[in-house]
XYZ file of C-alpha atoms in Angstrom:
677
model
C 55.442 -23.080 -64.764
C 53.342 -24.814 -66.914
C 52.444 -22.946 -70.464
C 49.883 -20.076 -70.801
C 46.994 -22.020 -72.384
C 45.139 -19.418 -74.805
C 41.306 -19.934 -74.768
C 40.048 -18.928 -78.778
C 36.073 -18.858 -79.441
C 35.476 -20.286 -82.776
C 32.154 -20.078 -84.261
C 30.065 -23.211 -84.462
C 27.791 -21.614 -87.165
C 27.066 -18.353 -89.482
C 24.543 -19.332 -91.415
C 21.893 -16.526 -91.619
C 17.863 -16.654 -88.961
C 16.052 -18.657 -90.790
C 12.109 -18.178 -91.101
C 11.663 -20.442 -87.722
C 14.028 -18.692 -85.753
C 12.422 -15.506 -86.176
C 8.987 -16.556 -85.372
C 10.091 -18.185 -82.301
C 12.201 -15.010 -81.204
C 8.899 -13.073 -81.407
C 7.475 -15.023 -79.758
C 9.755 -15.656 -76.927
C 9.869 -11.732 -76.928
C 6.315 -11.882 -76.391
C 5.714 -13.833 -73.927
C 8.943 -11.287 -71.654
C 6.347 -8.783 -71.879
C 3.398 -10.977 -71.189
C 5.749 -11.476 -67.990
C 6.541 -7.874 -67.313
C 9.892 -7.703 -68.128
C 10.294 -4.601 -69.855
C 9.496 -0.537 -67.949
C 7.173 1.227 -70.198
C 7.637 4.318 -71.176
C 7.152 6.493 -68.747
C 9.617 4.893 -66.106
C 12.775 4.987 -68.562
C 11.769 8.767 -69.180
C 12.247 9.078 -64.874
C 15.358 7.008 -65.419
C 17.473 9.541 -67.283
C 16.177 12.310 -65.508
C 17.685 10.831 -62.109
C 20.751 10.261 -63.686
C 21.535 13.660 -65.451
C 19.662 15.162 -61.140
C 23.170 12.389 -59.938
C 25.421 13.867 -63.010
C 24.838 17.609 -61.986
C 25.239 17.442 -58.789
C 28.231 14.983 -58.277
C 29.900 18.019 -60.819
C 28.649 20.467 -58.887
C 30.134 18.752 -55.594
C 32.988 18.356 -57.449
C 33.823 21.608 -57.084
C 32.746 22.062 -53.938
C 35.562 20.004 -52.989
C 37.511 22.218 -54.473
C 36.950 25.636 -52.786
C 36.400 23.650 -49.638
C 40.789 22.768 -50.111
C 41.050 26.940 -50.794
C 42.380 25.336 -54.626
C 42.551 27.290 -57.657
C 39.402 29.229 -58.907
C 40.275 28.430 -62.615
C 41.682 24.751 -60.872
C 37.568 24.476 -59.555
C 36.144 25.918 -62.504
C 37.547 23.442 -64.924
C 36.622 20.368 -61.686
C 34.625 17.427 -63.456
C 33.500 14.106 -62.232
C 31.155 11.774 -64.644
C 28.769 9.221 -64.612
C 28.873 5.451 -65.584
C 26.294 3.074 -64.978
C 26.590 -0.276 -65.564
C 25.049 -3.881 -64.639
C 21.382 -4.856 -66.046
C 20.682 -1.202 -66.732
C 24.338 -0.782 -68.485
C 22.917 -3.599 -70.828
C 19.724 -2.997 -71.402
C 17.890 -6.035 -69.753
C 16.833 -3.666 -66.803
C 13.199 -4.708 -65.541
C 10.536 -2.486 -63.635
C 11.804 -1.089 -60.115
C 15.017 -2.889 -61.300
C 17.734 -0.483 -59.595
C 20.760 1.277 -60.953
C 24.839 0.569 -60.698
C 25.813 3.478 -60.901
C 29.626 4.570 -60.001
C 31.213 8.524 -59.732
C 34.063 8.889 -61.800
C 36.139 12.112 -59.822
C 39.865 13.877 -59.846
C 43.051 12.835 -57.604
C 41.922 15.742 -55.605
C 38.775 14.611 -54.104
C 38.764 11.753 -51.946
C 36.601 8.517 -50.779
C 36.824 9.209 -47.102
C 36.332 12.638 -45.946
C 35.249 14.238 -49.352
C 32.876 11.041 -50.961
C 31.593 9.884 -47.472
C 30.505 11.832 -44.575
C 28.571 14.773 -43.124
C 30.472 17.917 -44.048
C 28.108 20.454 -45.968
C 31.624 20.016 -48.575
C 30.589 15.429 -48.706
C 28.796 14.126 -51.268
C 26.442 11.554 -49.217
C 25.503 15.136 -46.714
C 24.624 17.389 -50.258
C 22.533 13.821 -51.364
C 20.939 14.275 -47.777
C 19.678 17.345 -49.097
C 18.899 16.882 -52.066
C 15.311 16.599 -53.172
C 13.338 13.322 -53.766
C 16.257 10.928 -51.839
C 15.075 8.924 -49.213
C 16.504 5.324 -47.651
C 19.793 6.483 -47.654
C 22.540 4.601 -46.632
C 26.446 4.936 -46.461
C 28.252 1.984 -46.279
C 31.943 2.080 -46.186
C 33.768 -0.646 -44.879
C 32.505 -2.583 -46.770
C 34.447 -5.151 -49.566
C 33.644 -1.073 -52.163
C 32.287 1.199 -50.562
C 29.160 2.264 -51.668
C 26.293 4.595 -50.738
C 22.976 3.248 -51.144
C 19.895 5.320 -51.392
C 16.277 6.180 -53.983
C 15.949 9.059 -55.513
C 12.236 9.460 -56.774
C 11.393 6.175 -56.457
C 14.071 4.783 -58.408
C 16.882 2.289 -56.428
C 20.977 3.848 -57.087
C 24.302 1.714 -55.695
C 26.760 4.598 -55.887
C 30.571 3.854 -55.818
C 33.797 6.191 -56.176
C 36.412 5.544 -58.381
C 39.099 8.316 -57.310
C 41.586 8.775 -60.429
C 44.731 9.422 -60.691
C 44.314 12.775 -62.858
C 44.032 16.562 -61.978
C 40.748 16.870 -64.577
C 38.904 14.275 -65.134
C 37.987 14.260 -68.922
C 34.228 14.096 -70.314
C 34.989 11.534 -72.977
C 36.988 9.754 -70.208
C 36.442 5.660 -71.761
C 36.824 3.642 -68.710
C 38.115 0.705 -71.851
C 41.312 2.217 -71.073
C 43.426 0.399 -69.148
C 45.627 3.471 -68.571
C 42.091 4.893 -66.253
C 43.824 1.973 -64.023
C 47.137 2.991 -63.547
C 48.467 4.148 -59.614
C 44.703 3.872 -58.545
C 43.783 2.243 -55.252
C 42.239 -1.630 -54.495
C 38.430 0.037 -54.011
C 38.848 1.985 -57.011
C 39.875 -0.445 -59.377
C 37.067 -2.582 -58.174
C 34.395 -0.018 -58.129
C 35.988 0.381 -62.391
C 35.852 -3.118 -62.364
C 32.422 -3.465 -62.861
C 31.626 0.040 -65.670
C 34.775 -2.322 -67.473
C 33.079 -5.811 -67.297
C 29.956 -4.510 -68.924
C 31.392 -1.928 -71.926
C 33.483 -5.428 -73.003
C 30.897 -8.100 -72.496
C 28.868 -5.433 -74.813
C 31.693 -4.900 -76.860
C 32.195 -8.673 -77.506
C 28.736 -9.435 -78.373
C 29.062 -6.011 -80.980
C 26.111 -4.474 -82.403
C 24.296 -6.572 -84.758
C 23.362 -9.202 -82.268
C 22.307 -6.676 -79.101
C 18.737 -6.897 -79.795
C 18.927 -11.165 -79.475
C 21.627 -10.781 -76.803
C 19.529 -9.194 -74.527
C 16.430 -10.596 -75.331
C 18.354 -13.236 -74.446
C 19.693 -12.880 -71.123
C 16.066 -11.000 -70.395
C 15.253 -15.228 -70.534
C 17.637 -16.207 -69.510
C 18.084 -14.331 -66.055
C 13.854 -15.167 -65.196
C 14.692 -18.857 -66.419
C 17.170 -19.027 -63.374
C 15.042 -17.080 -61.150
C 12.490 -19.695 -61.354
C 13.908 -22.704 -61.571
C 15.580 -21.425 -58.326
C 19.326 -20.559 -59.917
C 20.012 -17.250 -59.435
C 21.714 -16.553 -57.123
C 26.109 -15.679 -56.833
C 26.206 -15.546 -53.166
C 24.398 -19.019 -52.823
C 26.255 -20.172 -55.433
C 24.592 -21.180 -58.471
C 25.301 -18.550 -60.925
C 24.079 -13.747 -60.335
C 23.746 -10.912 -63.444
C 26.834 -10.740 -64.508
C 27.759 -14.495 -65.079
C 24.586 -15.082 -66.852
C 25.682 -12.161 -68.998
C 29.153 -14.005 -69.646
C 27.502 -16.663 -70.257
C 24.585 -15.903 -73.056
C 27.772 -13.305 -74.592
C 29.336 -15.856 -75.018
C 27.016 -18.216 -76.839
C 26.914 -15.220 -78.588
C 30.234 -15.648 -80.165
C 29.574 -18.747 -81.425
C 26.494 -18.128 -83.231
C 27.273 -14.257 -84.514
C 24.604 -14.434 -86.453
C 22.179 -16.488 -84.073
C 18.793 -14.090 -83.669
C 17.911 -14.838 -79.926
C 15.748 -17.907 -79.932
C 18.653 -19.441 -81.180
C 20.703 -18.327 -78.526
C 18.033 -20.071 -75.707
C 18.482 -23.156 -77.984
C 22.325 -23.561 -78.376
C 22.666 -22.217 -75.003
C 21.598 -25.570 -72.845
C 22.715 -27.565 -74.937
C 26.251 -26.630 -74.794
C 27.017 -25.369 -71.011
C 24.879 -29.150 -69.938
C 27.796 -30.438 -71.926
C 30.681 -28.211 -71.070
C 33.334 -30.101 -69.694
C 33.909 -27.816 -65.950
C 36.204 -26.814 -64.390
C 37.128 -25.797 -67.821
C 36.717 -22.411 -68.204
C 34.933 -19.212 -70.033
C 36.579 -16.318 -71.488
C 34.884 -13.910 -73.399
C 38.530 -12.454 -74.132
C 41.973 -13.472 -73.707
C 43.184 -13.481 -70.476
C 46.669 -10.710 -70.349
C 49.202 -13.162 -69.313
C 51.851 -9.580 -69.628
C 50.198 -7.853 -66.723
C 51.243 -5.124 -67.506
C 50.210 -3.046 -64.084
C 50.906 -6.463 -61.868
C 47.269 -6.421 -60.727
C 46.513 -10.318 -59.167
C 43.760 -11.975 -61.249
C 42.847 -15.431 -62.602
C 46.109 -17.723 -62.652
C 45.699 -21.888 -61.810
C 49.121 -21.932 -62.938
C 49.789 -19.657 -60.050
C 47.358 -19.719 -57.239
C 45.861 -23.235 -56.173
C 43.132 -21.436 -55.716
C 42.347 -20.785 -58.466
C 43.191 -24.392 -59.496
C 39.724 -25.816 -57.154
C 37.197 -23.641 -58.554
C 34.471 -25.562 -60.008
C 32.477 -22.983 -62.717
C 35.254 -21.176 -63.501
C 33.632 -17.887 -65.675
C 35.779 -15.116 -66.557
C 35.277 -11.863 -66.516
C 36.972 -10.516 -69.875
C 38.389 -7.218 -68.732
C 42.069 -6.829 -66.579
C 41.998 -7.953 -63.818
C 40.429 -10.882 -64.816
C 38.698 -12.678 -62.184
C 36.422 -15.334 -61.751
C 32.831 -14.362 -60.966
C 31.536 -18.023 -59.836
C 33.904 -18.345 -57.394
C 31.060 -19.588 -54.916
C 29.864 -23.060 -56.624
C 29.991 -25.896 -54.785
C 30.278 -29.513 -55.980
C 26.129 -29.138 -54.801
C 24.354 -25.953 -56.980
C 27.391 -26.954 -59.605
C 25.156 -30.721 -60.115
C 21.641 -28.668 -59.440
C 22.412 -26.417 -62.573
C 23.581 -29.089 -64.089
C 20.256 -30.904 -63.992
C 18.063 -27.895 -64.879
C 20.812 -27.336 -68.377
C 19.594 -31.012 -69.217
C 15.769 -30.486 -68.562
C 16.263 -27.084 -70.736
C 18.110 -29.219 -73.248
C 15.088 -31.309 -73.372
C 12.621 -29.162 -73.754
C 14.781 -26.981 -75.837
C 15.227 -30.433 -78.532
C 11.023 -30.822 -78.534
C 11.476 -27.244 -79.586
C 13.630 -27.217 -82.219
C 11.131 -29.704 -83.774
C 7.823 -27.959 -83.738
C 6.944 -25.628 -86.627
C 4.206 -24.233 -85.140
C 3.660 -22.095 -81.881
C 6.369 -22.903 -79.168
C 4.911 -22.780 -75.911
C 8.238 -20.999 -73.857
C 6.071 -20.640 -71.087
C 6.928 -25.079 -70.392
C 10.330 -23.971 -70.107
C 9.583 -20.363 -67.473
C 7.769 -23.047 -65.407
C 8.188 -22.876 -61.486
C 10.564 -25.376 -59.615
C 9.111 -26.673 -57.078
C 11.102 -27.106 -54.927
C 8.792 -27.598 -52.055
C 7.420 -31.272 -53.376
C 10.868 -32.231 -53.961
C 12.669 -33.519 -50.333
C 11.139 -34.930 -48.126
C 13.835 -32.831 -45.710
C 13.974 -29.658 -45.311
C 16.356 -27.138 -43.175
C 14.976 -24.187 -42.455
C 16.977 -21.571 -41.424
C 15.498 -18.281 -39.648
C 16.960 -14.459 -39.531
C 15.386 -12.220 -36.290
C 16.284 -9.481 -35.707
C 14.653 -6.971 -32.939
C 14.057 -3.531 -35.268
C 14.151 -2.855 -39.014
C 17.253 -1.712 -39.217
C 19.499 -4.172 -37.422
C 17.425 -6.955 -39.470
C 18.417 -4.924 -42.678
C 22.348 -5.541 -42.123
C 21.065 -8.347 -40.192
C 20.154 -10.988 -42.875
C 22.128 -9.428 -45.251
C 25.410 -11.004 -43.092
C 23.462 -14.227 -42.515
C 22.856 -14.366 -46.518
C 26.144 -14.375 -47.077
C 27.317 -16.804 -45.473
C 24.387 -19.984 -46.356
C 26.640 -21.127 -48.828
C 29.609 -21.766 -46.270
C 27.332 -24.410 -44.476
C 26.145 -25.863 -47.659
C 29.631 -27.218 -47.887
C 29.859 -27.884 -44.326
C 26.600 -30.071 -45.553
C 27.354 -31.393 -48.431
C 29.476 -33.330 -46.786
C 27.433 -35.562 -46.111
C 24.483 -35.574 -47.519
C 23.037 -34.165 -50.593
C 21.528 -30.172 -50.274
C 19.686 -27.972 -52.676
C 19.855 -24.279 -50.808
C 16.809 -22.557 -52.170
C 17.678 -18.367 -52.426
C 14.625 -16.746 -52.022
C 13.718 -15.443 -49.224
C 10.405 -15.302 -47.433
C 9.078 -13.540 -45.123
C 7.509 -15.160 -41.983
C 4.122 -13.643 -40.963
C 3.883 -15.451 -37.763
C 6.300 -12.597 -35.533
C 4.011 -9.268 -34.118
C 5.277 -5.901 -34.892
C 7.793 -5.772 -32.584
C 9.969 -8.620 -34.143
C 12.028 -9.338 -38.292
C 12.189 -12.459 -39.363
C 13.024 -14.212 -43.039
C 13.108 -17.463 -43.491
C 15.910 -19.297 -45.820
C 15.437 -22.684 -46.575
C 17.785 -26.213 -47.937
C 15.973 -29.184 -49.211
C 18.397 -32.611 -47.499
C 18.572 -35.583 -49.493
C 20.016 -39.012 -49.938
C 23.546 -38.447 -51.185
C 24.220 -40.549 -54.299
C 28.082 -41.761 -53.917
C 29.676 -44.618 -53.867
C 29.748 -46.603 -50.713
C 33.396 -46.001 -49.011
C 34.434 -47.301 -45.528
C 32.924 -43.418 -44.395
C 29.506 -43.613 -46.093
C 29.063 -47.197 -45.567
C 29.431 -46.527 -42.047
C 27.190 -44.159 -42.457
C 24.648 -46.777 -43.747
C 24.726 -49.152 -41.773
C 23.884 -46.302 -38.877
C 21.369 -45.411 -40.826
C 21.317 -42.063 -39.622
C 23.739 -39.161 -40.862
C 24.747 -36.326 -38.177
C 24.307 -32.892 -39.336
C 24.820 -31.401 -35.874
C 28.897 -30.180 -37.055
C 27.817 -28.369 -39.877
C 25.245 -26.821 -38.195
C 26.888 -25.714 -35.629
C 29.744 -24.368 -37.272
C 28.053 -21.817 -39.299
C 26.138 -20.579 -36.286
C 29.247 -19.812 -34.659
C 30.616 -18.228 -38.071
C 27.535 -16.560 -38.275
C 27.237 -15.597 -34.435
C 30.447 -13.866 -34.435
C 30.494 -10.343 -36.537
C 31.865 -7.508 -35.370
C 28.559 -5.823 -35.725
C 26.724 -8.360 -33.922
C 23.573 -6.706 -31.291
C 21.244 -7.866 -28.766
C 18.156 -9.181 -30.783
C 20.296 -10.573 -33.775
C 19.535 -14.703 -34.106
C 19.294 -17.387 -36.427
C 17.570 -20.240 -35.757
C 17.970 -24.041 -37.602
C 15.278 -26.240 -37.614
C 15.075 -29.258 -39.617
C 11.214 -29.639 -40.600
C 9.363 -32.505 -43.041
C 8.352 -31.593 -45.880
C 4.904 -32.927 -44.558
C 4.995 -29.515 -41.253
C 6.423 -26.687 -44.170
C 4.050 -23.660 -43.280
C 1.400 -23.346 -45.874
C 2.710 -19.408 -46.974
C 5.759 -21.648 -48.716
C 3.688 -22.886 -51.446
C 3.217 -20.080 -54.256
C 0.353 -19.876 -55.597
C -2.429 -22.443 -57.753
C 0.493 -24.645 -55.758
C -0.076 -27.927 -53.901
C 0.430 -28.145 -50.208
C 2.545 -32.016 -49.288
C -1.653 -32.439 -47.347
C -3.012 -32.891 -51.381
C 0.073 -34.910 -52.575
C -0.088 -37.303 -49.472
C -1.071 -40.825 -51.808
C 0.994 -40.104 -54.850
C 4.265 -39.468 -52.155
C 3.528 -42.209 -50.052
C 3.219 -44.353 -52.636
C 6.832 -43.228 -54.334
C 8.075 -44.201 -50.487
C 6.853 -47.948 -50.626
C 8.316 -48.031 -54.713
C 11.471 -46.449 -52.983
C 11.881 -49.986 -50.413
C 10.712 -52.149 -52.184
C 13.385 -51.253 -54.981
C 16.263 -51.200 -51.794
C 14.645 -54.499 -50.683
C 14.990 -56.265 -54.545
C 19.021 -57.447 -53.248
C 20.531 -60.589 -55.035
C 21.772 -63.178 -52.908
C 25.574 -62.393 -54.499
C 24.290 -58.767 -53.482
C 23.801 -59.548 -50.445
C 27.008 -61.199 -49.105
C 29.047 -58.665 -51.580
C 27.581 -55.726 -49.027
C 27.430 -57.809 -46.302
C 31.618 -58.255 -46.648
C 32.409 -55.196 -47.542
C 30.071 -53.601 -44.092
C 31.830 -56.168 -41.945
C 35.355 -54.369 -43.909
C 33.782 -50.612 -43.002
C 32.806 -51.695 -39.058
C 36.761 -53.431 -38.496
C 37.968 -50.367 -39.471
C 35.958 -47.286 -37.985
C 34.190 -49.140 -35.078
C 30.869 -48.809 -35.465
C 28.373 -48.845 -33.015
C 24.179 -48.761 -32.797
C 22.624 -45.428 -33.233
C 21.293 -44.109 -30.018
C 16.990 -42.614 -31.063
C 16.238 -39.899 -29.792
C 13.231 -37.913 -30.172
C 12.723 -35.602 -32.620
C 11.884 -32.051 -32.462
C 12.186 -28.091 -33.769
C 15.391 -26.791 -33.144
C 18.561 -27.837 -34.637
C 22.577 -27.135 -33.745
C 23.370 -26.898 -29.655
C 25.693 -24.374 -27.852
C 29.466 -24.162 -30.441
C 32.211 -25.480 -28.814
C 34.022 -22.853 -26.056
C 36.803 -21.707 -28.373
C 39.607 -23.536 -26.086
C 37.796 -27.022 -26.173
C 37.660 -26.746 -30.258
C 41.091 -26.027 -30.211
C 41.934 -29.443 -28.614
C 38.898 -31.554 -30.741
C 41.503 -29.878 -33.893
C 44.563 -31.053 -32.493
C 46.503 -33.814 -34.605
C 43.505 -34.161 -36.146
C 45.275 -35.838 -39.579
C 47.215 -38.816 -37.440
C 43.821 -40.059 -35.258
C 43.046 -41.354 -38.520
C 43.281 -45.231 -40.479
C 45.587 -44.927 -43.440
C 44.358 -44.088 -45.775
C 41.529 -42.861 -44.842
C 41.391 -38.295 -43.153
C 40.133 -37.991 -39.838
C 36.729 -37.399 -39.711
C 35.970 -40.378 -41.736
C 36.292 -41.863 -37.462
C 33.707 -38.959 -36.562
C 30.398 -41.786 -35.651
C 26.904 -39.777 -36.189
C 23.290 -40.484 -35.475
C 21.937 -37.607 -35.809
C 21.047 -33.973 -36.333
C 21.936 -30.893 -33.425
C 22.823 -30.961 -30.590
C 26.316 -30.760 -28.716
C 28.303 -32.608 -31.162
C 29.183 -35.177 -29.793
C 32.958 -35.812 -31.315
C 35.778 -38.052 -30.686
C 39.228 -36.018 -30.503
C 39.799 -36.566 -34.455
C 37.429 -34.524 -34.976
C 37.261 -31.210 -37.436
C 36.006 -27.839 -35.696
C 36.951 -24.611 -35.422
C 39.243 -23.091 -32.827
C 39.649 -19.359 -31.740
C 42.980 -19.307 -34.552
C 40.387 -20.611 -37.162
C 37.971 -18.819 -37.115
C 40.195 -16.447 -38.256
C 41.640 -19.224 -40.270
C 38.626 -20.551 -41.676
C 38.333 -16.462 -43.085
C 41.466 -16.632 -44.806
C 40.776 -19.603 -46.342
C 37.544 -20.676 -47.847
C 37.799 -16.419 -48.899
C 34.411 -14.614 -47.305
C 33.233 -11.833 -50.047
C 31.487 -9.174 -47.813
C 28.193 -9.539 -50.346
C 25.905 -8.739 -47.791
C 27.111 -4.816 -48.242
C 28.503 -5.228 -51.323
C 25.069 -7.259 -53.182
C 24.239 -7.620 -56.241
C 26.792 -4.873 -56.724
C 30.075 -6.797 -56.400
C 29.669 -9.688 -59.218
C 29.814 -7.221 -61.397
C 32.968 -6.028 -59.780
C 34.763 -8.796 -60.152
C 34.243 -9.650 -56.393
C 36.388 -12.957 -56.384
C 36.476 -14.240 -52.627
C 40.104 -15.559 -53.393
C 40.815 -12.303 -52.952
C 39.172 -10.664 -50.595
C 41.546 -9.176 -47.688
C 39.289 -9.976 -44.867
C 39.469 -6.589 -42.956
C 37.841 -8.356 -39.970
C 40.407 -11.501 -39.607
C 42.660 -10.322 -38.185
C 40.983 -8.648 -35.388
C 39.301 -12.485 -34.832
C 42.521 -13.796 -35.050
C 44.125 -11.236 -32.445
C 40.773 -12.018 -29.946
C 41.565 -12.534 -26.794
C 39.707 -14.726 -23.861
C 37.542 -12.399 -23.274
C 36.516 -11.377 -26.868
C 35.878 -15.394 -27.122
C 34.086 -16.091 -24.180
C 31.627 -13.502 -24.986
C 31.195 -15.094 -28.252
C 30.422 -18.654 -26.828
C 27.830 -17.216 -24.597
C 26.397 -15.003 -28.334
C 26.056 -18.378 -29.335
C 24.926 -20.040 -26.368
C 21.826 -17.879 -25.265
C 20.854 -18.636 -29.280
C 21.490 -21.980 -29.381
C 18.888 -25.319 -28.238
C 20.343 -28.231 -26.844
C 17.563 -30.711 -28.170
C 17.995 -33.410 -30.829
C 16.795 -34.420 -34.052
C 16.847 -37.774 -35.860
C 17.207 -37.812 -39.629
C 17.563 -40.888 -40.642
C 19.686 -41.955 -44.541
C 15.723 -43.718 -45.532
C 14.126 -41.105 -44.776
C 16.634 -38.763 -47.042
C 15.874 -40.328 -50.224
C 14.498 -39.084 -52.552
């Protein structure tokens, strides 16, 4: 076994802040206040009152459970439960309207299954329903970390439960102590991990730097949201990731104020050699409790993580496992943009224009081609669950697409105003462009065809989401290819011009691209022709069939038995040194797959294998809370995998008909020329 790596943090500078640093920090805080990121005193007081009400309720609850179990009166009177907070509220970086991530810690005789959830009089769920001011209560029992979601006096609460193996929960309980985890079930360990990670981050930053940390983290979260890279679920980074990254900069500059942290943040991470992990606190490889934690020496899946950001509390997990090749490149490009702007700030002795750094990303002006993913359901309750499920699987579509084209997911949902009151709908978008890759035999074959087929990735994605066990009639997802000029006007932010206003500039850019492409020397032309001839000999290039461009992408998925036959001996059909996918001739976007026997699809058992291999984290139900709980997708035990693996032919056929019912066999062509950016 390879030796244990130590990731020590050595400070870069311990110089005190200059007068200019303090001035720029004041300007940054003023800018954040102008953006409405700070709540009023009245709102802060209301949150404290809500948490006090909740703490009193859970203390009454455990006593009620004890009486229902007919425990001794003396024991019941000593019974206790305690509320902890974690996430953005605990870090002090929440904004107006933000929810509060909370954890209820209870004794061993209070069960999650029979006492936390349930409508019996002694159950906490029932007591919450009867509590004045509680609305929109939703109990999610089967998620990765079970949670009760509700609003109390207008404040959104996500409430988790950890069942400790203690007869009495002390009022001064230290959740950071490893002994708190002893003999806890997995769901309790996950629930405790949120508080343990948050408290450890605060401890690593230190009291002397906490003010600068909070200002910088607020700023980074705003920056990431405006630049379209704030979303753990779609493959970017979420709240816990940004918190760890900012805390790491604080360790490098232990006397740095907020402006120093911000300006150094982009320089450090733009030059970071990923996948070298960010480790805020040394990993305890002794593993005293034998829990599964991040260790690329022992787990090959950990070796494949592209941007590991390790949670600082035992058991240590990679909090950024969702990052893909595409999203990593996008974030590195954004870090480079930040470096360019911040270099100007460092040389500026006057007032810094922080607004320049926080400009909204012009996503809907950057691409000529987009995928529109429309999520539709028949009623509000159905839509909430369905949208969460589809959203949590979007990163799988990104990973399938990025093998063929450059793809940029936009994490923000857009409400469509075009549906009637009886239909609920949300739109998600992904930008498409030609990939900048070395010309391998595969890419040469695609370039010669001048086209790319995205039908396979789209159909696999549809198969994945439509195979959800909780699917109901009325739930649908429709994927469309759209040109920029055809985007609906409501996708453009206020003050932005649509594609029509910039048509002249776009045409000029296209013309310039065309001239640049045709500027080929005779020697380059001979080299290109020899390479194309070699690729054609390897894969057998054919002329593409040009078809009209329709609206809907993705035809009916292959039936499980058909897909299984396509999976058989995939690698054996490939030429020497090439994967079988290289042999797949592609020329259209959308429609039913036209795949030779060597291509990959989803088989009846392969669907369950896909869940396990790609390790889906059930963000649809846990939401943003999951980021703070060490919800590493490589650790998730997929509850549905066994049932999917055990589907009989009837179940598989029903799923296939489900997919057929909401699909279209129309075709749409996207050429590689049109994907150039």
